[in-house]
Amino acid sequence: MRILHTSDWHLGRAFHRVNLLQAQAGFIGHLVTTVREREVDAVVVSGDVYDRAVPPLAAVELFDTALHRLADLGVPTVMISGNHDSARRLGVGAGLIDRAGIHLRTEPSAAGTPVILRDAHGDVAFYGLPYLEPALVKDEFGVGKAGHEAVLGAAMDRVRADLAARPRGTRSVVLAHAFVTGGQASDSERDITVGGVAAVPAGIFDGADYVALGHLHGCQTITERVRYSGSPLAYSFSEAGHRKSMWLIDLDADGSVTAERVDCPVPRPLARIRGRLDDLLADPALARHEDAWVEATLTDPVRPAEPMARLTARFPHTLSLVFAPERTPDDSRVSYARRLAGRSDEQIAQDFVAHVRGAGPDAAETAVLREAFDAVRADHTVREVAR
């Protein structure tokens, strides 16, 4: 069976205020063409179809177009909801859409109920594990501790139990939206840390022939059977080095996997340039970036006059301007934002406690802070879904 694995479409998302809807429509067209020309048997979309729980109308219309074009091909498609999606909204009409060969899996309770597709060698069971927010699904899975590993482990126990009851030789594909240990994150993924832990071990998916992951935006291989497709478009300058693609997976009769990357269209390349303004404007080596979306980091000791206007004269698609004057790390003028770069909200809170009283929080206080941040994030998720 030939499977096309994609994820993290984030329909409706902009890139530094640049509307990406046309580029996203171009990707959908490329997806449909790939399915047709490469004789794909099934498409899997591993979450974050939309960029937010209540997407703009234009994004919904593009999704509707995508569903119709995929259904017209007669190739089954399995989709799950991600942490950016509203599972309820994405799952509306799932029963009816199912009849058209578009299988939406957004309910955690259905984790052990697969979509069964057949090829010349027998059944392939597709299990959809939508994003599992631990605080919201721990009761469903009967776990005492609300953590990613606990709820995903319980969901996979249901998968393995169902698979064990099926005819010998049934192959399996698991769709999941999660941060798996070994994956490389970028700046454009929403933090899903719970209890100080965001990642789960790849071994949690043992027993599946192929695991189609979503959430991380870089295409990457965790193991030969566990892969991220990544997002089809870049959604932050931290993805400037990414090669955007989908996985074309051939699942053989014995469950072995052969994988090939299929590149996605690039609407405009990304470039990150750094240096003093006059040097950036004069450097002939930067000519290759003149048509790119540019993030420029200026290192001038003193902020130059009209930097954006001068940059856009050479790099007309400059979208982000960062000031990082050449100073030593202990210079008191180093910006607060730079000192906080790369630190989580919880770490910032711990630093604040240490600053105020001269000593950081003890173990009990750290646990209270962690629970507070987890509760706020879970409450935000509930409120967003209820909107």
Coordinates of C-alpha atoms in Angstrom, one line a residue:
M1 CA 0.0 0.0 0.0
R2 CA 1.3 3.4 -1.0
I3 CA 0.6 6.1 1.6
L4 CA 1.2 9.9 1.4
H5 CA 1.9 11.3 4.9
T6 CA 1.5 15.0 5.5
S7 CA 0.5 17.2 8.5
D8 CA 0.5 20.7 10.0
W9 CA -1.2 22.5 7.1
H10 CA -2.2 25.4 9.5
L11 CA -4.7 26.7 7.1
G12 CA -5.4 30.4 7.8
R13 CA -1.9 31.1 9.2
A14 CA 0.0 34.2 8.0
F15 CA 3.8 34.6 7.9
H16 CA 4.8 37.9 9.5
R17 CA 1.5 39.5 8.3
V18 CA 1.9 38.0 4.8
N19 CA -1.3 36.1 3.8
L20 CA -0.3 32.5 2.9
L21 CA -3.7 31.3 1.7
Q22 CA -2.6 31.3 -2.0
A23 CA 0.5 29.4 -1.1
Q24 CA -1.6 26.9 0.9
A25 CA -3.9 26.5 -2.0
G26 CA -0.9 25.8 -4.2
F27 CA 0.2 23.1 -1.7
I28 CA -3.3 21.5 -1.9
G29 CA -3.0 21.4 -5.7
H30 CA 0.4 19.8 -5.4
L31 CA -0.9 17.2 -2.9
V32 CA -3.7 16.3 -5.3
T33 CA -1.3 16.0 -8.2
T34 CA 1.1 13.9 -6.2
V35 CA -1.7 11.5 -5.2
R36 CA -2.8 11.1 -8.8
E37 CA 0.6 10.9 -10.5
R38 CA 2.3 8.7 -7.9
E39 CA -0.6 6.3 -7.6
V40 CA -1.1 6.8 -3.9
D41 CA -3.5 4.4 -2.2
A42 CA -4.2 6.4 1.0
V43 CA -3.5 9.9 2.3
V44 CA -2.9 10.6 6.0
V45 CA -3.0 14.1 7.6
S46 CA -1.6 14.1 11.1
G47 CA -3.2 17.1 12.7
D48 CA -3.1 20.9 12.8
V49 CA -5.3 21.1 9.7
Y50 CA -6.2 24.7 10.8
D51 CA -4.0 27.2 12.6
R52 CA -6.6 28.0 15.3
A53 CA -9.7 26.6 16.8
V54 CA -12.0 29.2 15.1
P55 CA -10.4 29.5 11.6
P56 CA -11.2 32.4 9.2
L57 CA -13.9 31.7 6.5
A58 CA -11.3 31.6 3.7
A59 CA -9.4 28.8 5.5
V60 CA -12.6 26.8 5.9
E61 CA -13.4 27.2 2.3
L62 CA -9.9 26.0 1.3
F63 CA -10.3 23.0 3.5
D64 CA -13.7 22.3 1.9
T65 CA -12.1 22.5 -1.5
A66 CA -9.3 20.1 -0.4
L67 CA -11.9 17.6 0.9
H68 CA -13.8 17.7 -2.4
R69 CA -10.7 17.3 -4.5
L70 CA -9.4 14.4 -2.4
A71 CA -12.9 12.7 -2.5
D72 CA -13.0 13.1 -6.3
L73 CA -9.8 11.1 -6.6
G74 CA -11.4 8.2 -4.9
V75 CA -8.4 7.8 -2.7
P76 CA -9.2 7.3 1.0
T77 CA -7.9 10.0 3.4
V78 CA -7.5 9.7 7.2
M79 CA -7.2 12.9 9.2
I80 CA -6.8 13.7 12.9
S81 CA -7.1 16.9 14.9
G82 CA -4.0 18.6 16.3
N83 CA -3.4 20.9 19.2
H84 CA -4.2 24.0 17.1
D85 CA -7.5 22.5 15.9
S86 CA -10.9 22.4 17.6
A87 CA -11.5 18.7 17.6
R88 CA -15.3 19.3 17.8
R89 CA -15.4 21.7 14.9
L90 CA -13.1 19.6 12.7
G91 CA -15.2 16.5 13.5
V92 CA -18.5 18.0 12.5
G93 CA -20.2 15.8 9.9
A94 CA -17.5 13.1 10.2
G95 CA -20.1 10.4 9.8
L96 CA -21.4 11.7 6.5
I97 CA -17.9 12.7 5.2
D98 CA -16.8 9.1 6.0
R99 CA -19.0 7.9 3.2
A100 CA -16.9 9.9 0.7
G101 CA -13.7 8.2 1.9
I102 CA -12.6 11.1 4.1
H103 CA -12.1 9.7 7.6
L104 CA -11.9 12.3 10.3
R105 CA -10.7 11.0 13.6
T106 CA -11.1 13.7 16.3
E107 CA -12.5 11.7 19.3
P108 CA -10.0 10.3 21.8
S109 CA -12.5 7.6 22.7
A110 CA -12.2 6.2 19.2
A111 CA -8.4 5.7 19.5
G112 CA -8.7 1.9 19.3
T113 CA -11.3 1.9 16.4
P114 CA -9.4 1.9 13.1
V115 CA -10.2 2.7 9.6
I116 CA -9.7 -0.5 7.6
L117 CA -8.4 -0.3 4.1
R118 CA -7.5 -3.2 1.9
D119 CA -4.8 -3.9 -0.7
A120 CA -3.8 -7.1 -2.6
H121 CA -2.1 -8.4 0.6
G122 CA -5.0 -7.9 3.1
D123 CA -6.1 -5.4 5.6
V124 CA -4.3 -2.3 6.8
A125 CA -5.7 -0.8 10.0
F126 CA -5.3 3.0 10.4
Y127 CA -5.6 4.2 14.0
G128 CA -6.2 7.9 14.5
L129 CA -4.9 9.4 17.8
P130 CA -5.9 13.1 17.8
Y131 CA -3.9 15.5 20.0
L132 CA -4.5 14.2 23.5
E133 CA -4.5 17.1 26.0
P134 CA -3.7 15.3 29.2
A135 CA -5.8 17.3 31.6
L136 CA -8.9 16.8 29.4
V137 CA -8.5 13.1 28.5
K138 CA -7.0 11.5 31.6
D139 CA -10.4 10.3 32.8
E140 CA -11.2 8.8 29.4
F141 CA -8.1 6.7 29.5
G142 CA -8.2 6.0 33.2
V143 CA -4.7 7.4 34.1
G144 CA -4.0 9.0 37.4
K145 CA -1.3 11.3 36.3
A146 CA -2.1 13.9 33.6
G147 CA 0.9 13.6 31.4
H148 CA 1.6 13.1 27.7
E149 CA 3.3 9.7 28.1
A150 CA 0.5 8.4 30.3
V151 CA -2.4 9.3 28.0
L152 CA -0.5 8.3 24.8
G153 CA 0.5 5.0 26.4
A154 CA -3.1 4.3 27.3
A155 CA -4.3 5.1 23.8
M156 CA -1.6 2.8 22.3
D157 CA -2.7 0.0 24.6
R158 CA -6.1 0.3 23.0
V159 CA -4.5 0.2 19.6
R160 CA -2.5 -2.9 20.4
A161 CA -5.5 -4.7 22.0
D162 CA -7.6 -4.1 18.9
L163 CA -4.8 -5.1 16.5
A164 CA -4.2 -8.3 18.5
A165 CA -7.8 -9.3 17.9
R166 CA -7.6 -8.9 14.1
P167 CA -6.6 -11.6 11.6
R168 CA -2.9 -12.5 11.6
G169 CA -1.0 -10.4 9.1
T170 CA -3.1 -7.3 9.5
R171 CA -0.7 -4.3 9.1
S172 CA -1.1 -1.1 11.0
V173 CA -0.6 2.7 10.6
V174 CA -0.9 5.0 13.6
L175 CA -1.5 8.8 13.2
A176 CA -0.5 10.8 16.2
H177 CA 0.0 14.5 17.1
A178 CA 2.8 14.7 19.7
F179 CA 6.3 15.7 20.5
V180 CA 8.4 12.6 20.4
T181 CA 11.9 12.4 22.0
G182 CA 14.6 13.0 19.4
G183 CA 12.5 15.4 17.3
Q184 CA 13.8 18.9 16.5
A185 CA 11.5 21.7 17.3
S186 CA 11.2 25.2 15.6
D187 CA 9.8 28.5 16.8
S188 CA 6.4 28.0 15.2
E189 CA 5.0 25.1 17.2
R190 CA 2.8 25.9 20.2
D191 CA 4.3 24.6 23.5
I192 CA 2.5 21.5 24.8
T193 CA 4.6 21.0 27.9
V194 CA 2.8 19.4 30.8
G195 CA 4.4 18.8 34.2
G196 CA 7.6 20.1 32.8
V197 CA 7.7 17.5 30.1
A198 CA 6.8 17.9 26.4
A199 CA 8.3 14.8 24.8
V200 CA 7.3 11.1 24.8
P201 CA 9.6 8.2 23.9
A202 CA 9.3 6.7 20.4
G203 CA 9.0 3.3 22.0
I204 CA 5.4 4.2 23.1
F205 CA 4.4 3.3 19.6
D206 CA 5.8 -0.2 19.6
G207 CA 3.7 -2.6 17.6
A208 CA 2.8 -0.3 14.8
D209 CA 4.2 -0.8 11.3
Y210 CA 4.3 2.9 10.6
V211 CA 3.7 6.0 12.7
A212 CA 2.7 9.2 10.9
L213 CA 3.5 12.0 13.2
G214 CA 2.4 15.6 13.3
H215 CA 3.2 18.6 15.5
L216 CA 6.9 19.4 14.7
H217 CA 7.3 21.4 11.5
G218 CA 10.6 19.9 10.3
C219 CA 10.5 16.7 8.2
Q220 CA 12.5 14.2 10.2
T221 CA 13.0 10.5 10.9
I222 CA 12.8 9.4 14.5
T223 CA 13.1 5.7 13.6
E224 CA 12.6 4.0 10.2
R225 CA 9.0 3.4 11.3
V226 CA 8.3 6.7 13.1
R227 CA 8.5 9.9 11.1
Y228 CA 7.4 13.5 11.0
S229 CA 6.3 14.9 7.7
G230 CA 6.7 18.5 8.9
S231 CA 4.6 21.4 7.7
P232 CA 4.3 22.0 3.9
L233 CA 5.2 25.6 4.3
A234 CA 7.6 27.5 6.6
Y235 CA 5.8 29.4 9.4
S236 CA 8.8 31.0 11.1
F237 CA 12.3 32.1 10.2
S238 CA 13.6 29.3 12.4
E239 CA 12.6 27.0 9.5
A240 CA 14.8 28.8 7.0
G241 CA 17.0 25.7 6.7
H242 CA 14.0 23.2 6.3
R243 CA 13.4 21.3 3.2
K244 CA 9.6 21.2 3.1
S245 CA 8.2 17.8 1.9
M246 CA 5.8 14.9 2.4
W247 CA 6.6 11.3 3.0
L248 CA 5.7 8.7 0.3
I249 CA 5.5 5.5 2.2
D250 CA 5.3 2.0 0.6
L251 CA 4.0 -0.5 3.2
D252 CA 4.9 -4.0 2.0
A253 CA 3.0 -7.2 2.5
D254 CA 5.1 -8.1 5.6
G255 CA 4.8 -4.6 7.1
S256 CA 8.2 -3.4 6.1
V257 CA 8.5 0.3 5.2
T258 CA 10.2 2.1 2.3
A259 CA 10.1 5.9 2.5
E260 CA 10.7 8.7 -0.1
R261 CA 10.5 12.4 0.4
V262 CA 8.3 14.4 -2.0
D263 CA 9.2 18.1 -2.0
C264 CA 6.6 20.8 -1.6
P265 CA 6.4 24.0 -3.6
V266 CA 8.3 27.0 -2.1
P267 CA 6.3 30.2 -2.6
R268 CA 9.4 32.3 -1.7
P269 CA 12.7 31.2 0.0
L270 CA 13.6 32.4 3.5
A271 CA 16.9 34.1 4.5
R272 CA 18.3 35.2 7.8
I273 CA 21.1 37.7 7.5
R274 CA 23.1 39.3 10.2
G275 CA 25.6 42.1 10.5
R276 CA 26.0 45.9 10.4
L277 CA 23.6 47.6 8.2
D278 CA 26.1 49.1 5.8
D279 CA 27.8 45.8 5.4
L280 CA 24.5 44.0 4.6
L281 CA 23.7 46.6 2.0
A282 CA 27.1 46.3 0.3
D283 CA 27.9 42.6 0.6
P284 CA 27.7 41.0 -3.0
A285 CA 27.4 37.5 -1.5
L286 CA 23.9 38.5 -0.3
A287 CA 22.6 39.1 -3.8
R288 CA 21.0 35.6 -3.8
H289 CA 18.6 36.7 -1.0
E290 CA 17.3 39.8 -2.7
D291 CA 14.1 38.0 -3.7
A292 CA 13.7 36.1 -0.4
W293 CA 11.6 36.8 2.6
V294 CA 14.3 38.2 4.9
E295 CA 14.9 38.4 8.6
A296 CA 17.7 40.9 9.2
T297 CA 19.6 41.1 12.5
L298 CA 21.5 44.4 12.8
T299 CA 24.6 44.3 15.0
D300 CA 25.4 48.1 14.8
P301 CA 26.5 49.4 18.3
V302 CA 24.1 52.3 17.7
R303 CA 20.7 51.9 16.0
P304 CA 21.1 53.3 12.4
A305 CA 18.7 55.7 10.9
E306 CA 15.7 54.4 8.9
P307 CA 17.0 50.8 8.9
M308 CA 13.9 49.2 7.4
A309 CA 13.6 51.6 4.5
R310 CA 17.3 51.2 3.7
L311 CA 17.0 47.4 3.9
T312 CA 14.0 47.1 1.7
A313 CA 15.7 49.2 -1.0
R314 CA 17.9 46.1 -1.5
F315 CA 15.8 43.3 0.0
P316 CA 12.2 44.4 -0.8
H317 CA 10.7 41.4 1.0
T318 CA 12.2 42.1 4.4
L319 CA 9.6 41.0 7.0
S320 CA 11.5 41.0 10.3
L321 CA 14.1 43.4 11.7
V322 CA 16.0 42.5 14.9
F323 CA 18.5 44.6 16.8
A324 CA 21.3 42.8 18.5
P325 CA 24.1 45.4 19.1
E326 CA 27.6 44.0 19.5
R327 CA 27.9 43.9 23.3
T328 CA 29.2 41.5 25.9
P329 CA 26.6 39.3 27.6
D330 CA 27.1 41.0 31.0
D331 CA 26.6 44.4 29.5
S332 CA 23.7 46.0 31.4
R333 CA 22.3 47.3 28.2
V334 CA 21.6 43.8 26.8
S335 CA 17.8 43.7 26.2
Y336 CA 15.4 41.9 28.5
A337 CA 14.0 40.0 25.6
R338 CA 17.5 38.7 24.7
R339 CA 18.1 37.6 28.2
L340 CA 14.8 35.6 28.2
A341 CA 15.4 34.1 24.7
G342 CA 15.0 30.3 24.8
R343 CA 13.6 30.2 28.4
S344 CA 10.2 28.7 29.2
D345 CA 7.5 30.5 31.1
E346 CA 8.1 28.3 34.1
Q347 CA 11.9 29.0 34.0
I348 CA 11.1 32.8 33.8
A349 CA 8.9 32.5 36.9
Q350 CA 11.6 30.6 38.8
D351 CA 14.1 33.3 37.8
F352 CA 11.7 35.9 39.1
V353 CA 11.4 34.1 42.5
A354 CA 15.2 33.9 42.7
H355 CA 15.5 37.6 41.9
V356 CA 12.9 38.8 44.4
R357 CA 14.1 36.8 47.4
G358 CA 17.6 35.8 46.6
A359 CA 17.0 32.1 46.3
G360 CA 15.1 30.0 43.7
P361 CA 12.0 27.9 44.6
D362 CA 12.4 24.6 46.4
A363 CA 11.0 21.4 45.1
A364 CA 7.5 21.9 46.6
E365 CA 7.3 25.5 45.2
T366 CA 8.5 24.3 41.8
A367 CA 5.7 21.8 41.8
V368 CA 3.2 24.5 42.6
L369 CA 4.5 26.7 39.8
R370 CA 4.4 23.8 37.4
E371 CA 0.8 22.9 38.3
A372 CA -0.3 26.5 37.9
F373 CA 1.2 26.8 34.4
D374 CA -0.4 23.5 33.5
A375 CA -3.8 24.6 34.7
V376 CA -3.6 27.9 32.9
R377 CA -2.6 26.2 29.6
A378 CA -5.4 23.5 30.0
D379 CA -7.9 26.3 30.8
H380 CA -6.8 28.2 27.7
T381 CA -7.3 25.0 25.6
V382 CA -10.8 24.5 27.0
R383 CA -11.8 28.1 26.4
E384 CA -10.5 28.1 22.9
V385 CA -12.4 24.9 22.0
A386 CA -15.6 26.3 23.6
R387 CA -15.5 29.5 21.5

